[in-house]
Coordinates of C-alpha atoms in Angstrom, one line a residue:
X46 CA 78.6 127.9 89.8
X47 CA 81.9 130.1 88.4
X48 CA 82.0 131.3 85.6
X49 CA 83.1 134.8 84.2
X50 CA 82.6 138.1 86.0
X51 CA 80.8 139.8 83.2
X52 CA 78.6 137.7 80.5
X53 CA 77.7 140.5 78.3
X54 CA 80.3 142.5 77.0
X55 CA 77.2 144.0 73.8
X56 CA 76.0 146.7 76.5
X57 CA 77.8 148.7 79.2
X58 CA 74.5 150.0 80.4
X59 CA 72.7 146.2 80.8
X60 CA 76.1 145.0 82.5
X61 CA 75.4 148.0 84.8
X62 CA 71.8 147.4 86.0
X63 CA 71.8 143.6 86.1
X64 CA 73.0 142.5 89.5
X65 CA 75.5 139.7 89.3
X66 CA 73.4 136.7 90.5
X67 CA 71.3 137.7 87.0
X68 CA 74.4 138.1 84.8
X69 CA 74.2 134.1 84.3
X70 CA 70.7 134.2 82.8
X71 CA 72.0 136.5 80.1
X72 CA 72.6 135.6 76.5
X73 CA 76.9 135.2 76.8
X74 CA 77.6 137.6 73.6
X75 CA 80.9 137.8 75.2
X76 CA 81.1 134.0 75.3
X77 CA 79.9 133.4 72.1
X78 CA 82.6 136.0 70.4
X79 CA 85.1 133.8 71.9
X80 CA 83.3 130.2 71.1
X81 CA 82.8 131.7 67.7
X82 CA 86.6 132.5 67.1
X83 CA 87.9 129.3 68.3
X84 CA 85.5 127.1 66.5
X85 CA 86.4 129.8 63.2
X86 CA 89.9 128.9 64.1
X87 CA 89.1 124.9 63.8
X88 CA 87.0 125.5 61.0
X89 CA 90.0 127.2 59.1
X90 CA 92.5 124.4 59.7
X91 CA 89.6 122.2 58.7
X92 CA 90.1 124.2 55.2
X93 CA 93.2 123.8 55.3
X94 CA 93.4 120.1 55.9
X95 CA 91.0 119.7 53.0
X96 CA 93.0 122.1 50.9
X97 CA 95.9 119.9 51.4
X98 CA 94.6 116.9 50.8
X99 CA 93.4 117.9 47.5
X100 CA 96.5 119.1 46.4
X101 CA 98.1 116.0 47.4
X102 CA 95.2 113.8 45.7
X103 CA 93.4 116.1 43.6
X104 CA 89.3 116.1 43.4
X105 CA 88.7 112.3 42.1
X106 CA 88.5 109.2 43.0
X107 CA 90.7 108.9 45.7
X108 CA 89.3 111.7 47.9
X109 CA 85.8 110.9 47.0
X110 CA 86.9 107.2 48.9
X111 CA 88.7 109.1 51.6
X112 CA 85.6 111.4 52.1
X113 CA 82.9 108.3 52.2
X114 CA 85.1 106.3 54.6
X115 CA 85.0 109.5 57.0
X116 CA 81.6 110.0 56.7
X117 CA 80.2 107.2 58.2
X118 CA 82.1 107.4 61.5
X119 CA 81.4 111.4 61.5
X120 CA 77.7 110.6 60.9
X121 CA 77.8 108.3 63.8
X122 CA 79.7 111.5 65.9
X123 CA 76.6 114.0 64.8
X124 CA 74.3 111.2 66.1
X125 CA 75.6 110.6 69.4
X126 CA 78.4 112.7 70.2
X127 CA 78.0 116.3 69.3
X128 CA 74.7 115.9 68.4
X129 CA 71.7 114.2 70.7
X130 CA 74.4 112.5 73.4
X131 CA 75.9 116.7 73.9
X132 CA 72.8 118.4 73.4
X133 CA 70.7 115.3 75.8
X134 CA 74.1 115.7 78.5
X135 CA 74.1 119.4 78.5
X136 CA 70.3 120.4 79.2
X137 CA 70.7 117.2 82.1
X138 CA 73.9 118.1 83.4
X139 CA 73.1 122.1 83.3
X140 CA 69.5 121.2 85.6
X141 CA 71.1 119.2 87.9
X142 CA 73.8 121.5 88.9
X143 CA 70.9 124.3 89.2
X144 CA 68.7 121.6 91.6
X145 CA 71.9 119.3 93.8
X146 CA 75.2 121.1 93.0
X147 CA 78.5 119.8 91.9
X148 CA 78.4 116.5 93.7
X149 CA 75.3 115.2 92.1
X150 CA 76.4 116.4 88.8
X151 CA 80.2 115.0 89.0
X152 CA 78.1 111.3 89.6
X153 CA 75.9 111.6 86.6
X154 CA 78.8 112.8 84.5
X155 CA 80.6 108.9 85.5
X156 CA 77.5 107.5 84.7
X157 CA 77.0 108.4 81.6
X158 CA 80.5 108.4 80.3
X159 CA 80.9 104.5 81.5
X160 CA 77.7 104.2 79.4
X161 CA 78.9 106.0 76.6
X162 CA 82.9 104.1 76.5
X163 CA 80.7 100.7 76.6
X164 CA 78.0 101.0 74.1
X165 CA 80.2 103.5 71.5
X166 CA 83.4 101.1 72.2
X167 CA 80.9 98.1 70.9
X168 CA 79.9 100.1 68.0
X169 CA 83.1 100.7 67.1
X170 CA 84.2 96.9 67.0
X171 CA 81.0 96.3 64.8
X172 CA 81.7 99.0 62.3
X173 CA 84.8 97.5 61.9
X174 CA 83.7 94.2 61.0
X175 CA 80.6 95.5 58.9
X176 CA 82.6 98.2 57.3
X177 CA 82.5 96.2 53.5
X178 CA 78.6 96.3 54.3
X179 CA 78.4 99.6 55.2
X180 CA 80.2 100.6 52.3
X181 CA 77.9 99.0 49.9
X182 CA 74.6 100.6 51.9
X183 CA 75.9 104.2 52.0
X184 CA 78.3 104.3 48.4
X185 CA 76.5 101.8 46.1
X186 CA 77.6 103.5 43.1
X187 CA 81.1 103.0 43.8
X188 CA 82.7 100.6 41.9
X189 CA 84.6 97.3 43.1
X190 CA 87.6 98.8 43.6
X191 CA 86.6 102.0 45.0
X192 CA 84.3 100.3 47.7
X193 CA 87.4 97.9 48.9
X194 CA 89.5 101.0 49.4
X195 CA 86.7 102.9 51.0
X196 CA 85.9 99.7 53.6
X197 CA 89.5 99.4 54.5
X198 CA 90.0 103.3 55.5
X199 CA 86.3 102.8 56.8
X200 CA 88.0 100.0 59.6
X201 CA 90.9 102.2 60.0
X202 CA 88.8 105.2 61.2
X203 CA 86.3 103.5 63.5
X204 CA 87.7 103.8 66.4
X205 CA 87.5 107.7 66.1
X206 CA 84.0 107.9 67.1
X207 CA 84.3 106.8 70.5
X208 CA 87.5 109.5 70.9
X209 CA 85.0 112.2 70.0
X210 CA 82.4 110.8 71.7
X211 CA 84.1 111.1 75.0
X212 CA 85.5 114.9 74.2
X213 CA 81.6 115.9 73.4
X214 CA 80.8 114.5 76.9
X215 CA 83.9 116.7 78.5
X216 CA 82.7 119.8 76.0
X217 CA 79.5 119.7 77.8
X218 CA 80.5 119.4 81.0
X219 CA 82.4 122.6 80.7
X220 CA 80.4 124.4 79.1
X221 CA 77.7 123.8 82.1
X222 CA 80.3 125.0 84.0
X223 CA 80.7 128.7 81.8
X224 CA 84.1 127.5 80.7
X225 CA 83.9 127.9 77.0
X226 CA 87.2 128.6 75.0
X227 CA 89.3 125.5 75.9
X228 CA 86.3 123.2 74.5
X229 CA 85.6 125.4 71.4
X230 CA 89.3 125.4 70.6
X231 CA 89.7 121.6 70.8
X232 CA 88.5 120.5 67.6
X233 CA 91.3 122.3 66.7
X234 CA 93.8 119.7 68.0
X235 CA 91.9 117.3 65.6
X236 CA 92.4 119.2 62.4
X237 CA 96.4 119.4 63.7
X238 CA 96.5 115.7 64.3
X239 CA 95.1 115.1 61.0
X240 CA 96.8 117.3 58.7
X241 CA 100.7 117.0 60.4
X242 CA 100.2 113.0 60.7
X243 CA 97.8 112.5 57.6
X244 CA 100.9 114.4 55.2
X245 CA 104.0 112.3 57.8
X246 CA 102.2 109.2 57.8
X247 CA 100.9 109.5 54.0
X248 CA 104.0 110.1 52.5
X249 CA 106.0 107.7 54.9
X250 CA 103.5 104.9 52.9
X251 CA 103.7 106.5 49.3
X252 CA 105.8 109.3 48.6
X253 CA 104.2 110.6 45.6
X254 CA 100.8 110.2 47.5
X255 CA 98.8 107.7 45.5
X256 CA 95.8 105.7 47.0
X257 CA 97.5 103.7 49.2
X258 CA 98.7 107.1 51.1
X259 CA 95.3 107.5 52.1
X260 CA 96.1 104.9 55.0
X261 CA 97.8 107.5 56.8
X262 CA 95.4 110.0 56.4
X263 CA 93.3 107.4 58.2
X264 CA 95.2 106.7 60.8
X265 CA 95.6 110.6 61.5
X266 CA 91.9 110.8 61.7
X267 CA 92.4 108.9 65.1
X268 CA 95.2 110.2 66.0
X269 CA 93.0 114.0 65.6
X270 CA 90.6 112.7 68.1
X271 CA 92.5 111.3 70.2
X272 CA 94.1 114.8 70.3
X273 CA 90.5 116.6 70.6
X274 CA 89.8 114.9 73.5
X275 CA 93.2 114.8 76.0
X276 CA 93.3 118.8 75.3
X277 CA 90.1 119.1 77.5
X278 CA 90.9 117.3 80.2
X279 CA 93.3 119.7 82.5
X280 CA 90.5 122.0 82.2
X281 CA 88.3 119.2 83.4
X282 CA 90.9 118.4 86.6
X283 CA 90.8 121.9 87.6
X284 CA 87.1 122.5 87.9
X285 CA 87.4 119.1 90.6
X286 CA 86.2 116.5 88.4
X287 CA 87.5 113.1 88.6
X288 CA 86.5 110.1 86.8
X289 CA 85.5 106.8 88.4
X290 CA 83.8 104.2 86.2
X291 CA 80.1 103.9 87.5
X292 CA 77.3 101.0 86.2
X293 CA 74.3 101.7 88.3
X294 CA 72.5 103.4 85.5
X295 CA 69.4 103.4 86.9
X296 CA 69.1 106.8 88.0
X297 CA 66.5 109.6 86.8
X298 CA 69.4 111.8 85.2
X299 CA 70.6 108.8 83.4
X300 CA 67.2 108.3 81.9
X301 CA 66.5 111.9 81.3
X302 CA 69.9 112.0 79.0
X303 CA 68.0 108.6 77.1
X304 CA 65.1 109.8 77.1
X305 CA 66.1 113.3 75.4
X306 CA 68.5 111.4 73.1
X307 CA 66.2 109.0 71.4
X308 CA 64.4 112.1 69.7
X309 CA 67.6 114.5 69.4
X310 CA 69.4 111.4 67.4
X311 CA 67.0 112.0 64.4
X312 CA 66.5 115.7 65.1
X313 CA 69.9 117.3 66.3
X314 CA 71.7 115.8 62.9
X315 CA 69.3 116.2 59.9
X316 CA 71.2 118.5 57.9
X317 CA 74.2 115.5 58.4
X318 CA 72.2 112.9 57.6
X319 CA 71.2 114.3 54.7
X320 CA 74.4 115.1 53.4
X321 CA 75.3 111.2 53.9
X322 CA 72.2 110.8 51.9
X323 CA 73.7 113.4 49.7
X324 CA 76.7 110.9 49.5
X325 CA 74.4 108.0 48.4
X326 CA 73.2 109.9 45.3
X327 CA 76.0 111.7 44.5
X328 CA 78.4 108.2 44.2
X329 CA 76.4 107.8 41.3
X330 CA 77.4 110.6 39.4
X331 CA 80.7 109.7 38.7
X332 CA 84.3 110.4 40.5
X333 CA 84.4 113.7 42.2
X334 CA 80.8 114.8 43.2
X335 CA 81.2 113.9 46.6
X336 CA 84.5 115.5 47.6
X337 CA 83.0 118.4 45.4
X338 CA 80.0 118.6 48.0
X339 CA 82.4 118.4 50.9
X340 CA 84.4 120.7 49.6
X341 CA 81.4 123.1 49.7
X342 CA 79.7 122.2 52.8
X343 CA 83.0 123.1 54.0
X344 CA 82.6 126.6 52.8
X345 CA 79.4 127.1 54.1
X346 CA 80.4 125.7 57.9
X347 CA 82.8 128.3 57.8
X348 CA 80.3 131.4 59.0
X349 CA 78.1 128.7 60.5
X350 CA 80.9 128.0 63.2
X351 CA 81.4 131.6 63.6
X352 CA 78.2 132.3 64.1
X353 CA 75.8 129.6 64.4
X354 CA 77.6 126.8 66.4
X355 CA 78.7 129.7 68.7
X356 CA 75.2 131.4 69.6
X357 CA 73.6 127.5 70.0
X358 CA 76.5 126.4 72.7
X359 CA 75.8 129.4 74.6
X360 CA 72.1 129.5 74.7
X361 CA 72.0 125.7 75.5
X362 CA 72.9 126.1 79.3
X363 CA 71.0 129.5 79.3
X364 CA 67.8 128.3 78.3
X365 CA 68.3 125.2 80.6
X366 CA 68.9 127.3 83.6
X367 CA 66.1 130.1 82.5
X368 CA 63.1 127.1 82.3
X369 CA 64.2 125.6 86.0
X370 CA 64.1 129.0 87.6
X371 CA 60.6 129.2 85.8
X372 CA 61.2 132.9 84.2
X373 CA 59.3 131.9 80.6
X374 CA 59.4 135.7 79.6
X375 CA 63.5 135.8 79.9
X376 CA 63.1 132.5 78.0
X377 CA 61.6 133.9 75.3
X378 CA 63.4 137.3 75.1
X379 CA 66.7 135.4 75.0
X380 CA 65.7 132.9 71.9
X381 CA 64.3 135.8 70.0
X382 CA 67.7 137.9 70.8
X383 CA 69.9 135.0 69.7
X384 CA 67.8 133.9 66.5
X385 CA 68.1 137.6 65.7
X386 CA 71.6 138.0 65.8
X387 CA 71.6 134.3 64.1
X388 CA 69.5 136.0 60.9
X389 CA 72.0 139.3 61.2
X390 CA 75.3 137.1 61.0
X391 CA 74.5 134.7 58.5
X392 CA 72.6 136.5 55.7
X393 CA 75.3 138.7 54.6
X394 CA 77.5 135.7 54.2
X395 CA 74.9 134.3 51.8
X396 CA 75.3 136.7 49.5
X397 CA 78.9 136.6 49.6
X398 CA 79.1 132.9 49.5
X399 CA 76.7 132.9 46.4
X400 CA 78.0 136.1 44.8
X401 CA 81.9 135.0 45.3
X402 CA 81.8 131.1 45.0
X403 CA 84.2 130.4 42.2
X404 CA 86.8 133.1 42.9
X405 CA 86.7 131.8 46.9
X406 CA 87.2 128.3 46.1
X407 CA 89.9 129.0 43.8
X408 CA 92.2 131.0 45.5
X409 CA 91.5 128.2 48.2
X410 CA 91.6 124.6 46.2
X411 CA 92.7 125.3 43.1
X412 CA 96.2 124.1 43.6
X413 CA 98.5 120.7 42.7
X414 CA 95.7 118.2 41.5
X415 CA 92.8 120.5 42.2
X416 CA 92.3 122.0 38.4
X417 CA 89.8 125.2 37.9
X418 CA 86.9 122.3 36.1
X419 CA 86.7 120.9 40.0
X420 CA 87.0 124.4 41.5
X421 CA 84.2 125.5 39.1
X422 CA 82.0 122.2 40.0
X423 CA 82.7 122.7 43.9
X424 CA 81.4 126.5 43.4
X425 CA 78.2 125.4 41.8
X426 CA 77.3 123.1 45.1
X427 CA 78.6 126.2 47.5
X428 CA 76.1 128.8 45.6
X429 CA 73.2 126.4 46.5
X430 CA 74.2 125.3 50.0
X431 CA 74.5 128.6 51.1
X432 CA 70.7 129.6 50.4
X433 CA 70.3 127.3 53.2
X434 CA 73.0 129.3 55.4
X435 CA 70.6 131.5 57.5
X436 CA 68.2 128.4 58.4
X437 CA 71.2 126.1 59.5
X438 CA 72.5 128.7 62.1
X439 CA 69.4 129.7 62.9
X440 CA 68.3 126.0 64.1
X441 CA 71.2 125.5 65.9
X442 CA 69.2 127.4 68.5
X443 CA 65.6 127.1 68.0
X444 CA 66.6 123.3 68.6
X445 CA 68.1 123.6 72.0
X446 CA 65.4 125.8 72.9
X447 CA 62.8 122.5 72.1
X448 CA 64.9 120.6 74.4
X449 CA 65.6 123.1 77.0
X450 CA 61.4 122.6 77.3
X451 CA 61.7 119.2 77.3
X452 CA 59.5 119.5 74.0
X453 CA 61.8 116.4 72.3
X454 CA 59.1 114.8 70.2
X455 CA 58.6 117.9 68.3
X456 CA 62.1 118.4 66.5
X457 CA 62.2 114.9 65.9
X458 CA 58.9 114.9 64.3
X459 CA 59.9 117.9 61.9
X460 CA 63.3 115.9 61.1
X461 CA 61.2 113.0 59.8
X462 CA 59.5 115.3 57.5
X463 CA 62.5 116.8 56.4
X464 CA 64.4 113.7 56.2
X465 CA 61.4 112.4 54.0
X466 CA 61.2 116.0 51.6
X467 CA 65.3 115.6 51.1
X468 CA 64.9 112.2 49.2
X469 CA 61.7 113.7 47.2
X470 CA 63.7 117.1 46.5
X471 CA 67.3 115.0 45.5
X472 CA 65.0 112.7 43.3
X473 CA 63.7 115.5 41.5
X474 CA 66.7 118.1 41.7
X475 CA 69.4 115.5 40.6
X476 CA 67.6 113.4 38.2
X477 CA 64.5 114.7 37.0
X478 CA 66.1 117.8 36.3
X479 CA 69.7 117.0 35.7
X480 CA 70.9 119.1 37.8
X481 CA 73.6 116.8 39.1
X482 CA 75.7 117.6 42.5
X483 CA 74.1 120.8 42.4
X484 CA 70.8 119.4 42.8
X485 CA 71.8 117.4 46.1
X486 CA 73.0 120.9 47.7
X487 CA 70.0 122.9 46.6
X488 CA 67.6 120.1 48.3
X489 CA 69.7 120.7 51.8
X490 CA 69.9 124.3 51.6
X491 CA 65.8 124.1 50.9
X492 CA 65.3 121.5 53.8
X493 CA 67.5 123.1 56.4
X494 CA 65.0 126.9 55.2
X495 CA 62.1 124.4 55.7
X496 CA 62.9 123.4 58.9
X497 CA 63.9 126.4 60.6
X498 CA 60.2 127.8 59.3
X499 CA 58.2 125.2 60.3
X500 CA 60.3 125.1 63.9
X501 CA 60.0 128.4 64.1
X502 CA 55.8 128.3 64.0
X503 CA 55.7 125.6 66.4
X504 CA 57.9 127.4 69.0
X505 CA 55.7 130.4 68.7
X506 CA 52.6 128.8 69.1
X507 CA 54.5 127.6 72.5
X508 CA 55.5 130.5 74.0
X509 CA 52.8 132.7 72.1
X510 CA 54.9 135.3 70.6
X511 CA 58.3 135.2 69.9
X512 CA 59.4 138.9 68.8
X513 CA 58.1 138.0 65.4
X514 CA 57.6 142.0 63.9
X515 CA 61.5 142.8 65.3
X516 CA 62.7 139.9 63.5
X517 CA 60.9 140.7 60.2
X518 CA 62.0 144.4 60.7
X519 CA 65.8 143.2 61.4
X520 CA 65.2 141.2 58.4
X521 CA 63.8 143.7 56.2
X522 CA 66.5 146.3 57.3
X523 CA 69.4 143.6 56.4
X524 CA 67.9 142.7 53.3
X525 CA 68.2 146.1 52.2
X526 CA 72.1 146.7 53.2
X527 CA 73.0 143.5 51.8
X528 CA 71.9 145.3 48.5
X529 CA 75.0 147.7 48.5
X530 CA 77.2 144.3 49.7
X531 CA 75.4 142.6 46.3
X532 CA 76.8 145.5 44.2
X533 CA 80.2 145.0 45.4
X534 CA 80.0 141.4 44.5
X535 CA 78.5 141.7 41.2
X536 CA 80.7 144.5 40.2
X537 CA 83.6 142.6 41.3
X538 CA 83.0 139.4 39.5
X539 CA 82.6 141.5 36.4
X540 CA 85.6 143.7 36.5
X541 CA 88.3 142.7 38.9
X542 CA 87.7 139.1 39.3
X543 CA 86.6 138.2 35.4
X544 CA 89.1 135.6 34.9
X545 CA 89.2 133.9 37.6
X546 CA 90.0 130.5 36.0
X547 CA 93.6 132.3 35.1
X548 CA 94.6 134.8 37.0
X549 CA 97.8 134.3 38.9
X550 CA 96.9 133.4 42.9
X551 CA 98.3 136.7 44.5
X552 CA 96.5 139.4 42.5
X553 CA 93.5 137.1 42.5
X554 CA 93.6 136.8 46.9
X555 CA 94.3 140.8 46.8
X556 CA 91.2 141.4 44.7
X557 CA 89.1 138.5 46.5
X558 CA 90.3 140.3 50.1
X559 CA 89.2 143.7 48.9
X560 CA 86.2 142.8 47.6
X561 CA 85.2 141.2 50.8
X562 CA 86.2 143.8 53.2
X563 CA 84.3 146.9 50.8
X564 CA 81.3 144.7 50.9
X565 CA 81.1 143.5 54.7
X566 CA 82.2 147.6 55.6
X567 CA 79.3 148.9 53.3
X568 CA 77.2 146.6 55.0
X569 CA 78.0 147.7 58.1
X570 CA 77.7 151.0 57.2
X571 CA 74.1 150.9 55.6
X572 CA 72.8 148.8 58.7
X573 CA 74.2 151.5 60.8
X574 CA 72.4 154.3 59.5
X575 CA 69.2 152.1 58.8
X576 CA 69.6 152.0 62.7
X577 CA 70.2 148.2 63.6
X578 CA 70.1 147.8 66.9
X579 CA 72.5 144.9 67.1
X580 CA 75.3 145.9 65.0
X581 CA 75.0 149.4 67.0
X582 CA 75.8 147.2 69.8
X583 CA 79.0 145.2 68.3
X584 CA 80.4 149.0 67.1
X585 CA 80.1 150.1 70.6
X586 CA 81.6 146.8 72.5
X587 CA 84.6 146.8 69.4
X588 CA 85.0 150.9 70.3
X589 CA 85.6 149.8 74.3
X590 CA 87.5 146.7 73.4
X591 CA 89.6 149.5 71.5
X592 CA 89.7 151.8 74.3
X593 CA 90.7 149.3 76.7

C-alpha cells in the first residue's frame, strides 16, 4: 500500500522509533490536519453559500422551501452515501486490500459502484415522481403554496444524490489508499458549483431574486455534485483504478458492505435524521425556523469538520487495518488517543459558540434580507446545538470504531433509542415548554451527548478499558482553561460587543476577531502550563513546521 512517508507529524521522537512498516498503524495526525483544513475550507464556502443566499432571499419563506427541498435528497446522501454506504465501503475495501491486494479490491470497488448507480439511479427517478408526497410527509405545516414550491425544487435536486453517492464511493477508495486531501477538498467543488451557478442561474430566471430564482439555486445543487465527484477521479486514474461495470454481486465483500450498511443506515446518520425530524416540527412554527436551524447547524459543523469529520476519516482505515492484523491493545490506544483529542478540539469551541452566538452570526448573516430579529433567532438555536458539539465529534469515531469490530448491531440499537428520545425531547422542549426552534436544537445537542455516553460504556465494556481516568483528567484540565476563554467571552459581550444589533460590520468583525484569538491564545496558554499533553504536542509540530 502507498501512502505518505511519515504519518505522524505530533512527535519527532515516536516518528523516530516506529519502523516504517508500523507508521500505517498510527493515528494520521498529520493526515487529519490536512483532512481537517480542506473539509474547514468546504465548510466555509458552505457559509458562504448560505450567507449569500440569505442576502439574496432573506430568512423566510423562501429559504425555509429551498432548505426543505434540499434536505430530503441530503438525508438520502447521510443514509447511503457518506454515511453507512462510505463507512460499510471503507472498513470492506480497507480489509480486503490488507488480505488479497489491489486486484481483489479494484473488483469489489466495480461491484459495488454498479450496485450503487442502479439502485440510487432508481431512487432518484422515484423521488422525483413522489416528490409532492414527500413534501407533505416531511413539511406538513407548510402551507399550499409553500409545499408546491418545495416539491418542484424537491424534483429538481434528485438527481444529486446519486452524484454524491458515487464521489463517497471514490472518497473511500482513496482514503484506503492514504490519499486524503484531494477527497477532503472535493466537497469544495460542490459549494463552488452551487454558489457561482445558484447566483448565474438565479438571477438569469429572476433578477431581483424572488421565489422563482430558487430554480436555479436548484439546478446548481446538481451541477455542485456533479462537480464533487469529477474532481476525484484523476486521483482515482493515478492510483491504477479503472472502472468496468460488474453484476455478479454475489461475492462475500459485496455482502459484507450490505450487511454492515443495513445497521450503519440508522446509526451512521442520527444526528441528520433528527434534524429532518427537526424540520418536521419546526414547519409548524411559522416562516423562518427552519432556515433559522440551518443556519445554526451550519455554525456548529464548522469546528465539527475541522475537527471531528477529520479525526473519524483517518481512524476509519486505521482501526480496519489494526483489528485484521489482530493488535487489540493498538486498537484501543488509538480510539482513546483520537476521542481525546476529539474532547480537546471541540470543547473550547462550545464555549465560544455559546458565549459568541449573536455577534458571530451577525457579522456573518446579517446582511441584504437577513435583519438582526433572524440573526438574533438563528443565535438562540446555535447556543443550544453547540452543547451537543463535543458528543457529535466525538461519535464520529467511536462509531467507526463499532464497525471496524464488526460490532454493527450495537450503534444501530443506540440510534433507535436516540431517534426514539429526540421525538420525546422535541415534544416536550418545543411545545410543552414553548421553547420554539430553540427547543428542537437543545433536544439534538442532548441526544447527540446521550449517545456518545452510552456508546462510549458499551465500547468499554468491549475492550475493557478504554483510558477512561486520562480522558477525565484531559477533561478536567480543559474544563478549567476554558474558564479564562469564558472570561474573554463574557467580558466581551459586555463591553466591546454590547450592541451588537447596531454596530457598523467592520468594527464589529475587528472586535469579534480579537475576542476570539485572546480567548483561543489564553486557552492555549492555561492548557500549557496545566501540562496537556496533546496541545504540548501541536506547539511542538507548529514550532518544526516553523523551522522548516
Amino acid at each position: 500500500m502507498t501512502g505518505p512517508k511519515s504519518t505522524d507529524d505530533s512527535s519527532a521522537t515516536a516518528a523516530a522509533v516506529i519502523p516504517p512498516d508500523e507508521r500505517s498503524n498510527r493515528l494520521n495526525t498529520k493526515a487529519a490536519g490536512i483532512i481537517g483544513l480542506a473539509v474547514m475550507c468546504s465548510r466555509l464556502l458552505g457559509l458562504l453559500r448560505e450567507q449569500i443566499f440569505a442576502a439574496l432571499f432573506g430568512g423566510g419563506m423562501a429559504m425555509d422551501a429551498f432548505t426543505a427541498a434540499f434536505r430530503i435528497p441530503n438525508l438520502l446522501r447521510d443514509l447511503f452515501a457518506e454515511g453507512a454506504l462510505s463507512t460499510a465501503f471503507v472498513t470492506t475495501f480497507s480489509k480486503t486490500i490488507a488480505r488479497g491486494g489491489d486486484a481483489d479490491a479494484w473488483r469489489l470497488a466495480n461491484k459495488v459502484a454498479t450496485l450503487t448507480a442502479l439502485v440510487l439511479g432508481l431512487l432518484c427517478v422515484a423521488g422525483m415522481v413522489f416528490s409532492h408526497q414527500l413534501v407533505a410527509l416531511l413539511a406538513p405545516g407548510f402551507d399550499a403554496d409553500k409545499a408546491a414550491l418545495t416539491a418542484r425544487l424537491t424534483r429538481i435536486m434528485f438527481p444529486f444524490i446519486l452524484l454524491v453517492s458515487l464521489a463517497a464511493l471514490v472518497m473511500g477508495i482513496l482514503n484506503a489508499k492514504n490519499r486524503f486531501g484531494v477527497p477532503a477538498m472535493a466537497s469544495s467543488f460542490f459549494n463552488i458549483g452551487s454558489i457561482v451557478g445558484g447566483v448565474l442561474l438565479g438571477f438569469w430566471i429572476d433578477p431581483h431574486f424572488g421565489p422563482r430564482a430558487l430554480i436555479g439555486l436548484a439546478f446548481a445543487t446538481v451541477i455542485g455534485g456533479a462537480l464533487q465527484l469529477a474532481v476525484q477521479l484523476p486521483s482515482l486514474a493515478r492510483l491504477g483504478y479503472r472502472f468496468r461495470p460488474d453484476i455478479h454481486w454475489r461475492d462475500p465483500g459485496v455482502k459484507a458492505i450490505l450487511l454492515l450498511m443495513g445497521p450503519a443506515v440508522i446509526a451512521a446518520s442520527t444526528v441528520q435524521f433528527n434534524v429532518l425530524v427537526n424540520s418536521m416540527f419546526a414547519s409548524t412554527l411559522g416562516d423562518g425556523a427552519i432556515f433559522w436551524l440551518a443556519v445554526a447547524f451550519r455554525l456548529m459543523q464548522l469546528p465539527l469538520g475541522l475537527f471531528g469529520v477529520a479525526l473519524g476519516t483517518v481512524t476509519l482505515p486505521l482501526l480496519s487495518r489494526l483489528v485484521v492484523a489482530g493488535r487489540m491493545d493498538a486498537f484501543r490506544s488509538e480510539l482513546a488517543r483520537a476521542m481525546r483529542w476529539a474532547m480537546l478540539l471541540t470543547l473550547p469551541s462550545m464555549v465560544g459558540l455559546m458565549m459568541l452566538a449573536e455577534p458571530i452570526i451577525s457579522v456573518l448573516y446579517q446582511h441584504g434580507k437577513f435583519d438582526a430579529d433572524q440573526a438574533a433567532q438563528a443565535a438562540g438555536a446555535l447556543r443550544f446545538y453547540a452543547i451537543g458539539l463535543a458528543g457529535y465529534a466525538a461519535l464520529k469515531v467511536l462509531v467507526n470504531a463499532f464497525y471496524a469490530l464488526d460490532r454493527r448491531k450495537t450503534p444501530m440499537l443506540v440510534s433507535l433509542l436516540a431517534v426514539a428520545l429526540n421525538l420525546l425531547f422535541n415534544w416536550l422542549f418545543t411545545f410543552r415548554l414553548g421553547w420554539g426552534h430553540r427547543g428542537l436544537a437543545f433536544s439534538t445537542g442532548c441526544i447527540a451527548t446521550f449517545n456518545f455516553l452510552l456508546l462510549y460504556a458499551l465500547m468499554r465494556a468491549q475492550l475493557k478499558g478504554l483510558e477512561s481516568r486520562r480522558l477525565l483528567v484531559l477533561l478536567a484540565k480543559v474544563a478549567v482553561a476554558s474558564i479564562a476563554l469564558l472570561a474573554v467571552c463574557a467580558a466581551s459581550s459586555h463591553w466591546l460587543l454590547a450592541g451588537w444589533r447596531t454596530q457598523a460590520l467592520l468594527p464589529k468583525i475587528a472586535e469579534l476577531l480579537a475576542t476570539v484569538v485572546v480567548g483561543a491564545g489564553l486557552f492555549g496558554a492555561c492548557g500549557i502550563l496545566l501540562h496537556i499533553e496533546e496541545l504540548k504536542e501541536l506547539r511542538d509540530a507548529f514550532k518544526r513546521r516553523l523551522a522548516r
